[in-house]
Amino acid sequence: MSKYTEDDLREELKTKEYEYGFFTDIESETFPIGLNEDIVRAISKKKDEPQWMTDWRLEAFKVWKEMEEPDWANVNYTKPDFQAIAYYSAPVAVDPNKTLDDVDPDLLAMYKKLGISVDEQKKMNNVAMDIVVDSVSVATTFKKTLAEKGIIFMPISEAIQEHPELVRKYIGTIVPTTDNFYAALNSAVFSDGSFCYIPKGVKCPMELSTYFRINQGGTGQFERTLLVADEGSYVSYLEGCTAPSRDENQLHAAVVELIALDDAEIKYSTVQNWYPGNDKGVGGVYNFVTKRGLCEKNAKISWTQVETGSAVTWKYPSCILKGDNSVGEFYSIAVTNNYQQADTGTKMIHLGKNTKSTIISKGISAGKSQNSYRGLVHVSARAENARNFSQCDSLLMGNACGAHTFPYIEAKNKTAQIEHEATTSKIGEDQIFYCNQRGIDTEKAIALIVNGFSKDVLNKLPMEFAVEAQKLLEISLEGSVG
Amino acid sequence: MLKINNLHASVEDKSILKGINLEVKAGEVHAIMGPNGSGKSTLASVIAGKEEYEVTDGNILLYGEDIEELAAEERAHKGVFLSFQYPVEIPGVSVTNFIKTAINANRKAKGLEDMPAKDMLKMIREKSELLEIDRKFLSRSLNQGFSGGEKKRNEIFQMAMLEPKLAILDETDSGLDIDALRIVANGVNKLKSKDNAVILITHYQRLLDYIKPDFVHVLYNGRIVKSGTAALAHELEEKGYDWIKEEVNA
């Protein structure tokens, strides 16, 4: 029988104290600010997670404490004080007394421009629905169809409860907790996110979208997404929303992991429109995202992103082409206006034989913004006949913005074929006058030119998303030419 | 239709037009000729409303209205069309998409709805046949990688689609081989009516063999120094511009 030491007593008291604190805390909407092991435990406990998940979070937290915030990106901002942030907020509940009249009129005007329906606007602002709307029944139908195919699509917090074996098997295998500062932070404190599993040989019959489960609870600032496509399956996944998100959380650090097993294909499309700050550069979201996918044999992952929001963006959706004949694609449009800064690109890691990757990056800078493409193409010694094609185009508007390209190439196999093309152009007064002369006003002319410039990437988006993304580009650049 | 009175214009404080007087009536074709640097293209740009050019004196009346304060797109809405000497490239924007955008912008200015897709297609088919334009051409990016002839033909195609009141063709003949010139001229002739007018800016008499002008003006050193009929163009072709310069400078 071991002796009950004073140390043990102290430990127990601490835990008790903490548990007590914890229970009072869950009465409130938000945890106290700051981050320590107790907060990590509390988040896990709040979600009723199994022990392995709690341990995993704690391990990540331990790693994170030893890490430093990266500063190699071409962005400038005041580093957040990580002890001044509250790491858990309960999802905002529907307020039965709130109507659309209570919503910021600017926001409503923007919805109108984007052609977003009134019901969707209500959902996005947590306004109660007066009637049972179509979208609710649509969601139910969706769920039924998905269930029939054996597809699992749910918040990751539910998946941890209902499919722990799947989550445990895959979480952190592509983006390990030790990967980088923000990934470690996310692993420790992630609030929620999506989990998706497509069984062997199943072609998902519809675009999966986080958007249609928007009223199942907000996902918050530390979002975690895990998507597994089993052998021979196919899925197209849409993330985000073209509507502006005026999130008050300044720091966003999401992690997305994709796993495409043999012969599987994942198409992952994102529209990011977080609050970019005002035209003086005040406010706005810091978006530090780690997205990575793994391709097994003959698998394919396509990342398509339209980035128009956030004050600072740090994001490199990547592909590990592990299996022979696997394919990675990255199509990106990044728009920066006013004082926005974006450092975004991709990593294509060729490990398997005959692996292929394509990178098309379109950067559009206006105002006083800075827009950087940063990409790595790595061909390992065993990757025979790897091929990459990269094209990075920058479009500048005005004289006060900047466009930068940082392509890194590491080829360790002589059979590799790597092509890189880059262009920089400016919207010329001659182009604008030409459009004007045909009766097209300047704002519309810019939209036309920008859409033309972005076409190769817009074409990769699912149809309904592409139309909205096109409008979003126009709105993001409104007023950028005097 | 168009009346230009004592027009003076400059760019970056350099005076280029020094008192132009010109009247163009509906149904007429005017040719403006002259040596390099005489101000021909500047005149076209000033009428179209290019911002870099500043009108320092005189005025331009379109249907009796002074258009000085109107932006380029507003002038376009009133029926002014300029066929550019050097049409710009807009990568990723197809010929079809561009013209559709232009037509609908003009309709919007007139308070009309967008043209129904069916009508648009029909019109595009008709006008592209008129200018012997291949269907594949319409899906290419505007002016990108176009030959000189294709660019000019595309300009006239847009003119055919937009049906302007006043069309100014700035050196549309330059860079065209004889077949392309015939097609373009043929297109312009078919589009001519008693309700619209054409100003041809050209160096050479060649184009005027195909599009018969009612009047020929010689622009020299920012002024119209001589006006006449088609015969004047032939005289210029034969004798060059030196005798005019001598006359002016005498």
XYZ file of C-alpha atoms in Angstrom:
732
model
C 0.000 0.000 0.000
C 1.514 3.207 -1.050
C 1.827 6.128 1.240
C -0.485 9.008 0.777
C 2.001 11.813 0.600
C 1.543 15.487 0.926
C 2.232 15.764 -2.773
C -0.632 13.446 -3.543
C -2.884 15.505 -1.376
C -1.860 18.653 -3.123
C -2.518 17.072 -6.480
C -5.932 15.948 -5.394
C -6.840 19.312 -3.997
C -5.738 20.935 -7.204
C -7.919 18.632 -9.236
C -10.852 19.176 -6.908
C -10.416 22.864 -7.043
C -10.227 22.675 -10.772
C -13.258 20.437 -11.033
C -15.176 22.788 -8.912
C -14.056 25.655 -11.049
C -14.925 23.685 -14.075
C -18.481 23.049 -13.044
C -19.135 26.654 -12.263
C -17.550 27.546 -15.536
C -19.804 25.403 -17.639
C -22.726 27.341 -16.303
C -21.408 30.286 -18.205
C -21.084 30.596 -21.969
C -17.368 31.131 -22.108
C -14.355 29.699 -20.344
C -12.018 32.056 -18.503
C -9.319 33.529 -20.680
C -5.903 32.002 -20.955
C -4.597 28.552 -21.756
C -3.259 25.860 -19.478
C -3.641 22.145 -19.034
C -6.808 22.596 -17.031
C -8.489 24.481 -19.831
C -7.517 21.738 -22.264
C -8.978 19.135 -19.922
C -12.074 21.232 -19.448
C -12.690 21.497 -23.180
C -12.349 17.759 -23.515
C -14.581 17.128 -20.541
C -17.180 19.585 -21.741
C -17.435 17.482 -24.883
C -17.520 14.298 -22.866
C -14.561 12.941 -24.764
C -12.954 9.557 -24.152
C -9.669 9.459 -22.312
C -7.552 8.875 -25.421
C -8.837 12.101 -26.900
C -8.090 14.047 -23.734
C -4.598 12.579 -23.650
C -4.084 13.464 -27.265
C -5.063 17.054 -26.625
C -2.792 17.252 -23.585
C 0.123 15.847 -25.556
C -0.477 18.509 -28.189
C -0.620 21.197 -25.551
C 2.697 20.031 -24.111
C 4.291 20.271 -27.538
C 2.724 23.640 -28.232
C 4.098 25.173 -25.028
C 7.612 24.483 -26.283
C 6.984 25.909 -29.745
C 7.411 29.395 -31.089
C 5.101 31.225 -33.407
C 6.535 31.045 -36.912
C 7.705 34.312 -38.422
C 9.001 33.295 -41.830
C 5.858 34.306 -43.703
C 5.763 37.581 -45.584
C 3.213 39.115 -43.232
C 3.387 41.721 -40.517
C 1.043 41.809 -37.566
C 1.017 42.086 -33.831
C 1.385 38.588 -32.448
C -1.707 37.547 -30.538
C -1.408 37.149 -26.788
C -2.394 33.525 -26.395
C -3.124 33.989 -22.717
C -5.638 36.723 -23.491
C -7.987 34.519 -25.477
C -10.931 32.492 -24.260
C -10.563 28.995 -25.690
C -14.106 27.816 -25.489
C -17.368 29.521 -26.268
C -20.636 27.728 -26.404
C -22.342 27.973 -29.771
C -24.537 31.031 -29.968
C -28.092 29.966 -29.405
C -31.009 31.003 -31.550
C -32.597 34.032 -29.992
C -36.359 33.764 -30.345
C -36.764 37.531 -30.127
C -34.213 38.373 -32.764
C -35.383 39.306 -36.236
C -33.506 40.305 -39.357
C -34.157 43.929 -38.413
C -31.625 43.445 -35.627
C -28.884 42.447 -38.027
C -26.245 44.905 -39.237
C -27.726 46.556 -42.348
C -24.321 46.507 -44.106
C -24.295 42.762 -43.744
C -27.799 42.498 -45.153
C -26.844 44.674 -48.106
C -23.942 42.338 -48.804
C -26.213 39.271 -48.655
C -28.479 40.910 -51.176
C -25.604 41.500 -53.571
C -24.613 37.876 -53.238
C -28.170 36.736 -53.788
C -28.441 34.861 -50.507
C -31.987 33.856 -49.571
C -33.722 35.265 -46.540
C -33.812 31.870 -44.855
C -30.112 31.417 -45.300
C -29.520 34.909 -43.937
C -31.496 33.990 -40.849
C -29.502 30.830 -40.356
C -26.255 32.708 -40.611
C -27.317 35.216 -38.024
C -28.890 32.755 -35.643
C -32.293 34.203 -36.274
C -35.117 31.843 -35.452
C -37.059 30.481 -38.377
C -40.734 31.323 -38.454
C -41.705 28.234 -40.347
C -40.211 24.885 -41.163
C -38.224 25.859 -44.197
C -37.333 23.762 -47.149
C -33.680 23.630 -46.305
C -34.428 21.761 -43.100
C -36.279 19.016 -44.924
C -33.626 19.072 -47.615
C -31.013 18.460 -44.951
C -33.025 15.527 -43.668
C -33.303 14.057 -47.145
C -29.575 14.521 -47.573
C -28.898 12.673 -44.381
C -31.077 9.779 -45.433
C -29.377 9.482 -48.807
C -25.960 9.610 -47.198
C -26.854 7.024 -44.564
C -28.088 4.622 -47.232
C -24.655 4.765 -48.853
C -22.904 4.300 -45.532
C -21.420 7.768 -45.668
C -20.660 9.326 -42.319
C -20.883 13.102 -42.214
C -21.231 14.800 -38.847
C -19.603 17.235 -36.471
C -16.288 15.799 -35.337
C -17.398 16.022 -31.707
C -20.208 13.582 -32.491
C -17.893 11.375 -34.510
C -15.585 11.072 -31.508
C -18.577 9.644 -29.612
C -20.125 7.552 -32.351
C -17.156 6.412 -34.423
C -14.195 6.630 -32.074
C -12.344 3.840 -33.892
C -12.296 5.799 -37.156
C -11.400 9.132 -35.620
C -8.700 7.622 -33.461
C -7.217 5.738 -36.392
C -6.826 8.812 -38.583
C -6.749 12.024 -36.564
C -3.294 13.566 -36.442
C -1.847 11.114 -38.945
C -1.558 13.724 -41.690
C -1.077 16.826 -39.599
C 0.632 15.559 -36.449
C 0.223 17.519 -33.246
C 3.895 18.420 -33.546
C 3.546 19.765 -37.074
C 3.590 23.457 -36.380
C 2.666 26.027 -33.787
C -0.911 26.570 -34.918
C -1.597 22.909 -35.641
C -0.416 22.028 -32.142
C -2.622 24.735 -30.685
C -5.592 23.519 -32.695
C -4.997 19.930 -31.592
C -5.064 20.990 -27.969
C -8.130 23.181 -28.043
C -10.163 22.475 -31.189
C -13.768 23.320 -30.593
C -15.495 21.397 -33.342
C -15.417 20.753 -37.045
C -16.504 18.118 -39.495
C -15.870 14.460 -39.878
C -16.527 12.618 -43.077
C -16.007 9.017 -44.075
C -16.792 7.621 -47.503
C -16.850 3.814 -47.554
C -15.043 1.669 -50.125
C -16.179 2.138 -53.678
C -18.848 4.706 -52.845
C -19.219 7.788 -55.003
C -20.760 10.435 -52.820
C -23.876 11.478 -54.750
C -23.850 15.146 -53.694
C -21.487 17.928 -52.821
C -20.873 17.685 -49.109
C -20.967 21.046 -47.525
C -20.349 22.370 -44.058
C -22.811 24.974 -45.171
C -25.860 22.756 -44.970
C -25.210 21.837 -41.392
C -24.600 25.425 -40.429
C -27.484 25.441 -37.947
C -26.147 22.383 -36.177
C -23.897 24.655 -34.202
C -21.162 27.093 -35.042
C -17.742 25.622 -35.538
C -15.807 28.382 -33.877
C -12.297 29.575 -34.216
C -10.362 26.320 -33.848
C -11.991 24.135 -36.409
C -10.880 20.569 -37.035
C -11.854 18.670 -40.134
C -11.058 15.063 -40.923
C -12.092 13.529 -44.195
C -11.401 9.917 -45.106
C -12.130 8.541 -48.553
C -11.785 4.789 -48.470
C -10.528 2.762 -51.432
C -12.071 3.634 -54.762
C -14.440 6.241 -53.331
C -15.112 9.792 -54.468
C -16.234 12.899 -52.644
C -16.508 16.593 -53.369
C -16.510 18.719 -50.280
C -17.330 22.423 -50.002
C -16.138 24.437 -47.080
C -17.031 27.919 -46.067
C -19.521 30.341 -47.310
C -19.456 33.250 -49.675
C -21.386 35.367 -47.213
C -19.236 37.608 -45.062
C -18.460 36.223 -41.652
C -18.068 38.961 -39.109
C -16.569 36.756 -36.500
C -15.316 38.644 -33.478
C -12.654 36.034 -32.846
C -9.491 37.540 -34.103
C -7.458 34.366 -34.227
C -8.511 31.427 -36.342
C -6.351 28.319 -36.465
C -8.009 25.457 -38.302
C -6.649 22.078 -39.252
C -7.929 20.005 -42.144
C -6.724 16.485 -42.808
C -7.643 14.547 -45.926
C -6.941 10.890 -46.506
C -7.473 9.424 -49.940
C -6.844 5.682 -49.842
C -6.037 3.631 -52.960
C -7.924 4.809 -56.059
C -9.951 7.367 -54.095
C -10.536 10.954 -55.118
C -11.209 13.988 -52.945
C -12.130 17.373 -54.289
C -11.990 19.989 -51.555
C -13.214 23.503 -52.334
C -13.040 26.461 -50.005
C -14.354 29.962 -50.070
C -12.896 31.996 -47.255
C -14.507 35.322 -46.528
C -13.670 36.168 -42.936
C -13.806 39.786 -41.914
C -10.757 41.483 -43.510
C -10.698 44.551 -41.310
C -11.811 47.980 -42.395
C -10.265 50.161 -45.084
C -7.881 51.662 -42.516
C -6.513 48.220 -41.673
C -8.194 48.054 -38.281
C -9.595 44.750 -37.085
C -9.989 41.625 -39.124
C -9.336 37.957 -38.608
C -5.925 36.286 -38.455
C -6.356 33.067 -40.347
C -3.614 30.514 -39.717
C -4.645 27.269 -41.294
C -2.950 23.923 -41.776
C -4.469 21.820 -44.540
C -2.904 18.682 -45.827
C -3.927 15.571 -47.682
C -2.405 12.167 -48.189
C -2.770 10.241 -51.437
C -2.291 6.480 -51.482
C -1.916 4.500 -54.721
C -3.696 6.017 -57.749
C -5.475 8.470 -55.469
C -6.152 12.088 -56.255
C -6.665 15.184 -54.135
C -7.661 18.568 -55.548
C -7.622 21.671 -53.427
C -9.488 24.658 -54.808
C -9.618 27.828 -52.786
C -10.954 31.330 -53.160
C -9.489 33.497 -50.437
C -10.931 36.976 -50.157
C -11.212 37.607 -46.452
C -9.085 37.861 -43.295
C -6.613 40.560 -42.354
C -3.765 38.047 -42.344
C -3.860 34.710 -44.140
C -1.286 31.972 -43.623
C -2.359 28.874 -45.432
C -0.744 26.143 -47.546
C -3.099 23.317 -48.516
C -0.723 20.502 -49.406
C -0.593 17.015 -50.857
C 1.607 14.135 -49.846
C 1.759 11.973 -52.943
C 2.755 8.784 -51.203
C 1.186 6.202 -53.476
C 2.432 5.455 -56.968
C 0.521 7.257 -59.741
C -1.171 9.576 -57.287
C -2.171 13.087 -58.303
C -2.224 16.362 -56.380
C -3.795 19.603 -57.562
C -3.935 23.079 -56.109
C -6.014 25.829 -57.630
C -6.080 29.103 -55.791
C -7.368 32.629 -56.066
C -6.219 34.978 -53.338
C -7.547 38.514 -53.298
C -6.148 41.186 -51.024
C -7.435 44.730 -50.766
C -6.872 47.667 -48.406
C -4.373 46.492 -45.762
C -4.901 42.755 -46.100
C -1.918 40.415 -46.155
C -1.906 36.924 -47.557
C 0.896 34.402 -47.613
C -0.557 31.344 -49.246
C 0.416 28.498 -51.521
C 0.937 24.781 -51.389
C 3.357 21.937 -50.861
C 3.440 19.026 -53.258
C 5.494 16.220 -51.773
C 6.225 13.561 -54.376
C 7.112 10.253 -52.725
C 5.597 7.656 -55.054
C 6.494 6.784 -58.626
C 4.748 8.502 -61.544
C 3.173 11.042 -59.244
C 1.801 14.212 -60.791
C 0.997 17.607 -59.389
C -0.462 20.804 -60.794
C -0.384 24.209 -59.140
C -2.339 27.154 -60.490
C -2.180 30.217 -58.279
C -3.799 33.553 -59.043
C -3.012 36.445 -56.747
C -4.912 39.707 -57.018
C -3.665 42.666 -54.994
C -5.307 46.042 -54.604
C -5.143 48.951 -52.194
C -2.132 48.755 -49.875
C -2.245 44.998 -49.554
C 0.520 42.410 -49.818
C -0.086 39.118 -51.567
C 2.475 36.314 -51.553
C 2.548 32.923 -53.166
C 4.745 30.443 -51.332
C 5.044 26.948 -52.690
C 7.211 23.899 -52.395
C 7.586 21.107 -54.929
C 9.554 18.276 -53.413
C 10.540 15.171 -55.357
C 12.070 12.470 -53.205
C 14.842 10.148 -54.369
C 12.453 7.244 -54.927
C 9.830 9.214 -56.851
C 10.658 8.068 -60.376
C 9.043 10.079 -63.181
C 7.429 12.654 -60.965
C 5.936 15.589 -62.800
C 4.901 19.025 -61.678
C 3.517 22.028 -63.453
C 3.220 25.299 -61.570
C 1.795 28.546 -62.759
C 1.707 31.611 -60.540
C 0.087 34.729 -61.887
C -0.221 38.036 -60.105
C -2.496 40.899 -60.964
C -1.878 44.303 -59.469
C -4.297 47.192 -59.129
C -2.834 50.578 -58.380
C 0.681 51.422 -57.250
C 0.565 50.813 -53.515
C 0.103 47.027 -53.350
C 2.600 44.217 -53.614
C 2.750 40.753 -55.177
C 5.453 38.258 -54.278
C 6.270 34.743 -55.417
C 8.392 32.333 -53.400
C 8.632 29.048 -55.269
C 10.832 26.366 -53.715
C 11.870 23.317 -55.703
C 13.692 20.310 -54.256
C 14.290 17.537 -56.765
C 16.227 14.505 -55.562
C 15.426 12.283 -58.512
C 16.865 12.914 -61.954
C 13.766 11.742 -63.781
C 11.658 14.564 -62.316
C 10.061 17.037 -64.700
C 9.237 20.321 -63.078
C 7.891 23.366 -64.863
C 7.284 26.727 -63.320
C 5.688 29.709 -65.004
C 5.025 33.056 -63.427
C 3.556 36.306 -64.687
C 2.821 39.658 -63.156
C 0.481 42.104 -64.803
C -1.295 45.255 -63.938
C -4.811 46.281 -64.809
C -3.995 48.976 -67.311
C -5.804 52.238 -67.907
C -5.935 51.187 -71.550
C -7.879 48.054 -70.637
C -10.306 50.073 -68.552
C -10.761 52.701 -71.268
C -11.368 49.985 -73.830
C -14.176 48.572 -71.667
C -15.529 52.065 -70.911
C -15.663 52.804 -74.609
C -17.860 49.765 -75.088
C -20.260 51.124 -72.459
C -18.929 49.116 -69.505
C -18.311 51.226 -66.390
C -15.026 51.028 -64.514
C -16.237 48.869 -61.644
C -17.756 46.337 -64.011
C -14.639 46.502 -66.183
C -12.442 45.548 -63.245
C -14.771 42.710 -62.351
C -14.594 41.473 -65.929
C -10.799 41.648 -66.046
C -10.405 40.000 -62.638
C -12.825 37.228 -63.504
C -10.984 36.629 -66.750
C -7.710 36.470 -64.854
C -9.184 33.991 -62.360
C -11.069 31.876 -64.861
C -8.791 28.831 -64.785
C -9.427 28.483 -61.074
C -13.109 29.512 -61.008
C -13.737 26.747 -63.548
C -12.554 24.200 -61.002
C -15.218 25.126 -58.485
C -18.545 23.324 -58.412
C -21.021 25.236 -60.555
C -23.208 26.883 -57.890
C -20.169 27.868 -55.867
C -18.401 29.365 -58.886
C -21.178 31.858 -59.549
C -21.143 33.041 -55.943
C -17.360 33.166 -55.868
C -17.374 35.311 -58.984
C -19.698 37.818 -57.320
C -17.585 37.718 -54.199
C -14.475 38.700 -56.173
C -16.330 41.722 -57.506
C -17.495 42.782 -54.065
C -14.055 42.301 -52.511
C -12.532 44.678 -54.997
C -15.275 47.285 -54.924
C -13.882 50.772 -54.596
C -10.333 49.572 -55.207
C -9.922 51.880 -58.184
C -10.758 55.505 -57.619
C -25.332 64.468 -85.216
C -21.790 65.496 -84.289
C -20.613 69.050 -84.217
C -17.110 69.988 -83.157
C -16.420 73.665 -82.573
C -12.959 75.167 -82.245
C -11.755 72.126 -80.305
C -8.456 72.498 -78.477
C -7.074 69.570 -76.521
C -3.828 68.703 -74.827
C -2.229 65.788 -73.084
C 0.214 66.360 -70.224
C 0.207 70.083 -71.080
C 1.237 69.382 -74.643
C -1.218 71.003 -76.992
C -2.236 68.613 -79.775
C -5.562 69.758 -81.197
C -5.540 73.428 -82.034
C -8.967 74.419 -83.196
C -10.869 71.629 -84.932
C -14.175 72.383 -86.619
C -16.145 69.487 -88.024
C -19.760 68.662 -88.633
C -20.955 65.144 -89.304
C -24.582 64.469 -90.219
C -26.469 61.203 -90.036
C -25.928 59.058 -93.132
C -22.525 60.571 -93.921
C -19.074 59.044 -94.147
C -16.149 61.317 -93.368
C -12.513 60.415 -93.893
C -9.832 62.119 -91.858
C -6.378 61.827 -93.330
C -3.064 63.379 -92.513
C 0.584 62.712 -91.842
C 1.832 60.988 -88.687
C 1.558 63.065 -85.550
C -1.027 65.429 -86.959
C -3.542 64.583 -84.167
C -5.847 62.078 -85.872
C -5.843 59.472 -83.096
C -6.033 62.199 -80.466
C -9.196 63.511 -82.073
C -10.712 60.019 -81.937
C -9.748 59.601 -78.267
C -11.090 63.016 -77.309
C -14.458 62.304 -78.928
C -14.589 58.927 -77.161
C -13.758 60.572 -73.825
C -10.328 59.272 -72.874
C -9.438 60.850 -69.541
C -5.800 61.766 -70.161
C -6.877 64.272 -72.776
C -7.941 67.643 -71.561
C -10.207 69.843 -73.624
C -8.805 73.331 -73.169
C -11.163 75.207 -75.466
C -14.134 74.674 -77.753
C -16.687 71.892 -77.464
C -18.101 68.688 -78.879
C -21.834 68.491 -79.391
C -23.592 65.188 -79.890
C -27.176 65.698 -81.011
C -26.783 69.247 -79.759
C -25.633 68.194 -76.274
C -22.198 69.168 -74.998
C -20.545 65.873 -74.019
C -17.529 67.331 -72.237
C -18.748 66.225 -68.796
C -19.777 62.738 -69.882
C -17.639 59.721 -68.987
C -16.473 57.453 -71.780
C -19.115 54.823 -70.985
C -21.874 57.448 -71.048
C -20.756 58.564 -74.483
C -20.801 54.916 -75.542
C -24.376 54.628 -74.231
C -25.284 57.564 -76.469
C -24.010 55.667 -79.492
C -20.335 56.634 -79.851
C -18.131 53.738 -80.920
C -14.385 53.732 -81.410
C -12.651 50.990 -83.339
C -9.228 51.038 -81.719
C -6.012 51.245 -83.641
C -4.411 48.959 -81.047
C -7.150 46.906 -79.371
C -6.137 45.706 -75.879
C -5.964 42.118 -74.717
C -8.145 40.910 -71.859
C -6.946 37.430 -70.931
C -9.584 34.927 -69.839
C -12.488 37.005 -71.155
C -13.913 35.482 -74.312
C -15.057 37.563 -77.268
C -18.601 36.360 -76.564
C -18.498 37.180 -72.875
C -17.070 40.609 -73.558
C -19.665 41.579 -76.122
C -22.461 40.186 -73.971
C -21.266 42.320 -71.061
C -21.031 45.386 -73.295
C -24.476 44.912 -74.814
C -26.113 44.407 -71.455
C -24.298 47.413 -69.970
C -25.672 49.548 -72.796
C -29.150 48.109 -72.337
C -28.995 48.739 -68.617
C -28.108 52.377 -69.274
C -31.259 52.598 -71.355
C -33.324 51.010 -68.598
C -33.681 47.711 -70.431
C -33.351 44.180 -69.088
C -30.464 41.954 -70.160
C -30.831 40.642 -73.677
C -32.307 37.140 -73.603
C -29.659 34.508 -74.323
C -31.580 33.266 -77.350
C -31.619 36.712 -78.989
C -27.984 37.240 -78.134
C -26.996 33.979 -79.790
C -28.991 34.776 -82.881
C -27.417 38.199 -83.168
C -23.915 36.844 -82.623
C -24.516 34.259 -85.349
C -25.749 36.858 -87.825
C -23.010 39.382 -87.211
C -20.200 36.847 -87.156
C -21.373 35.554 -90.522
C -21.392 39.084 -91.857
C -17.725 39.446 -90.921
C -16.834 35.875 -91.867
C -15.817 35.115 -88.305
C -15.292 31.497 -87.351
C -17.355 30.237 -84.403
C -14.219 29.047 -82.588
C -12.858 32.571 -82.675
C -15.691 33.736 -80.420
C -14.559 31.567 -77.522
C -10.998 32.871 -77.568
C -9.728 35.387 -75.041
C -10.308 38.923 -76.245
C -7.505 39.953 -78.608
C -5.074 37.567 -76.959
C -2.831 36.071 -79.604
C -4.992 37.552 -82.358
C -3.329 38.462 -85.627
C -3.559 42.094 -86.718
C -6.379 41.185 -89.080
C -8.301 39.259 -86.416
C -8.092 42.169 -84.021
C -9.552 44.609 -86.538
C -12.235 42.197 -87.619
C -13.160 41.748 -83.977
C -13.465 45.512 -83.585
C -15.896 45.701 -86.474
C -17.763 42.664 -85.120
C -18.289 44.569 -81.865
C -19.434 47.586 -83.836
C -21.934 45.381 -85.664
C -23.211 44.025 -82.347
C -23.474 47.397 -80.610
C -25.063 49.216 -83.572
C -23.608 52.658 -82.777
C -24.840 55.977 -84.115
C -21.376 57.356 -84.641
C -18.558 54.953 -85.465
C -14.990 56.194 -85.477
C -12.621 53.774 -87.171
C -9.067 54.581 -86.146
C -6.660 53.157 -88.748
C -8.803 50.073 -89.066
C -7.055 49.348 -92.367
C -3.532 49.232 -90.978
C -2.130 45.737 -90.699
C -4.824 44.214 -92.891
C -4.115 42.139 -95.951
C -6.295 42.715 -98.958
C -8.804 39.958 -98.140
C -9.254 41.089 -94.563
C -9.610 44.678 -95.761
C -12.366 43.635 -98.146
C -14.227 41.740 -95.410
C -13.946 44.597 -92.924
C -14.968 47.226 -95.481
C -17.837 45.060 -96.634
C -18.997 44.770 -93.018
C -18.862 48.523 -92.511
C -20.777 49.167 -95.730
C -23.544 46.779 -94.706
C -23.864 48.479 -91.344
C -24.123 51.960 -92.825
C -27.554 53.532 -92.832
C -29.201 56.920 -93.094
C -29.371 57.053 -89.291
C -25.724 56.548 -88.470
C -22.444 58.090 -89.446
C -18.860 56.910 -89.861
C -15.564 58.703 -89.384
C -12.652 56.891 -90.997
C -9.215 57.791 -89.806
C -6.618 56.556 -92.232
C -3.256 57.164 -93.804
C -4.080 55.606 -97.090
C -6.498 56.004 -99.902
C -6.710 52.182 -100.142
C -9.556 51.835 -97.619
C -11.497 54.579 -99.371
C -11.703 52.422 -102.483
C -13.911 50.131 -100.457
C -15.746 52.537 -98.191
C -16.721 55.621 -100.186
C -16.426 58.797 -98.158
C -18.747 61.751 -98.671
C -16.092 64.110 -97.342
C -12.345 63.974 -96.920
C -10.521 66.186 -94.420
C -6.812 66.679 -94.026
C -5.594 67.089 -90.495
C -2.233 68.742 -90.074
C -0.639 70.092 -86.933
C -3.874 69.911 -84.932
C -6.098 71.640 -87.475
C -8.245 70.599 -90.412
C -6.406 72.385 -93.169
C -8.256 71.126 -96.187
C -11.639 69.522 -96.832
C -13.029 68.086 -100.020
C -14.618 65.085 -101.649
C -13.212 61.636 -102.436
C -11.124 63.264 -105.141
C -8.972 64.883 -102.464
C -7.950 61.480 -101.189
C -6.758 60.488 -104.620
C -4.809 63.686 -104.919
C -3.120 62.953 -101.576
C -2.319 59.426 -102.664
C -0.613 60.798 -105.745
C 1.171 63.819 -104.359
C 1.694 62.993 -100.676
C 1.239 65.551 -97.913
C 4.131 67.887 -98.654
C 2.156 70.219 -100.909
C -0.421 70.639 -98.141
C 2.254 71.388 -95.569
C 3.694 73.953 -97.965
C 0.291 75.520 -98.502
C -0.281 75.742 -94.748
C 3.153 77.049 -93.962
C 3.144 79.562 -96.817
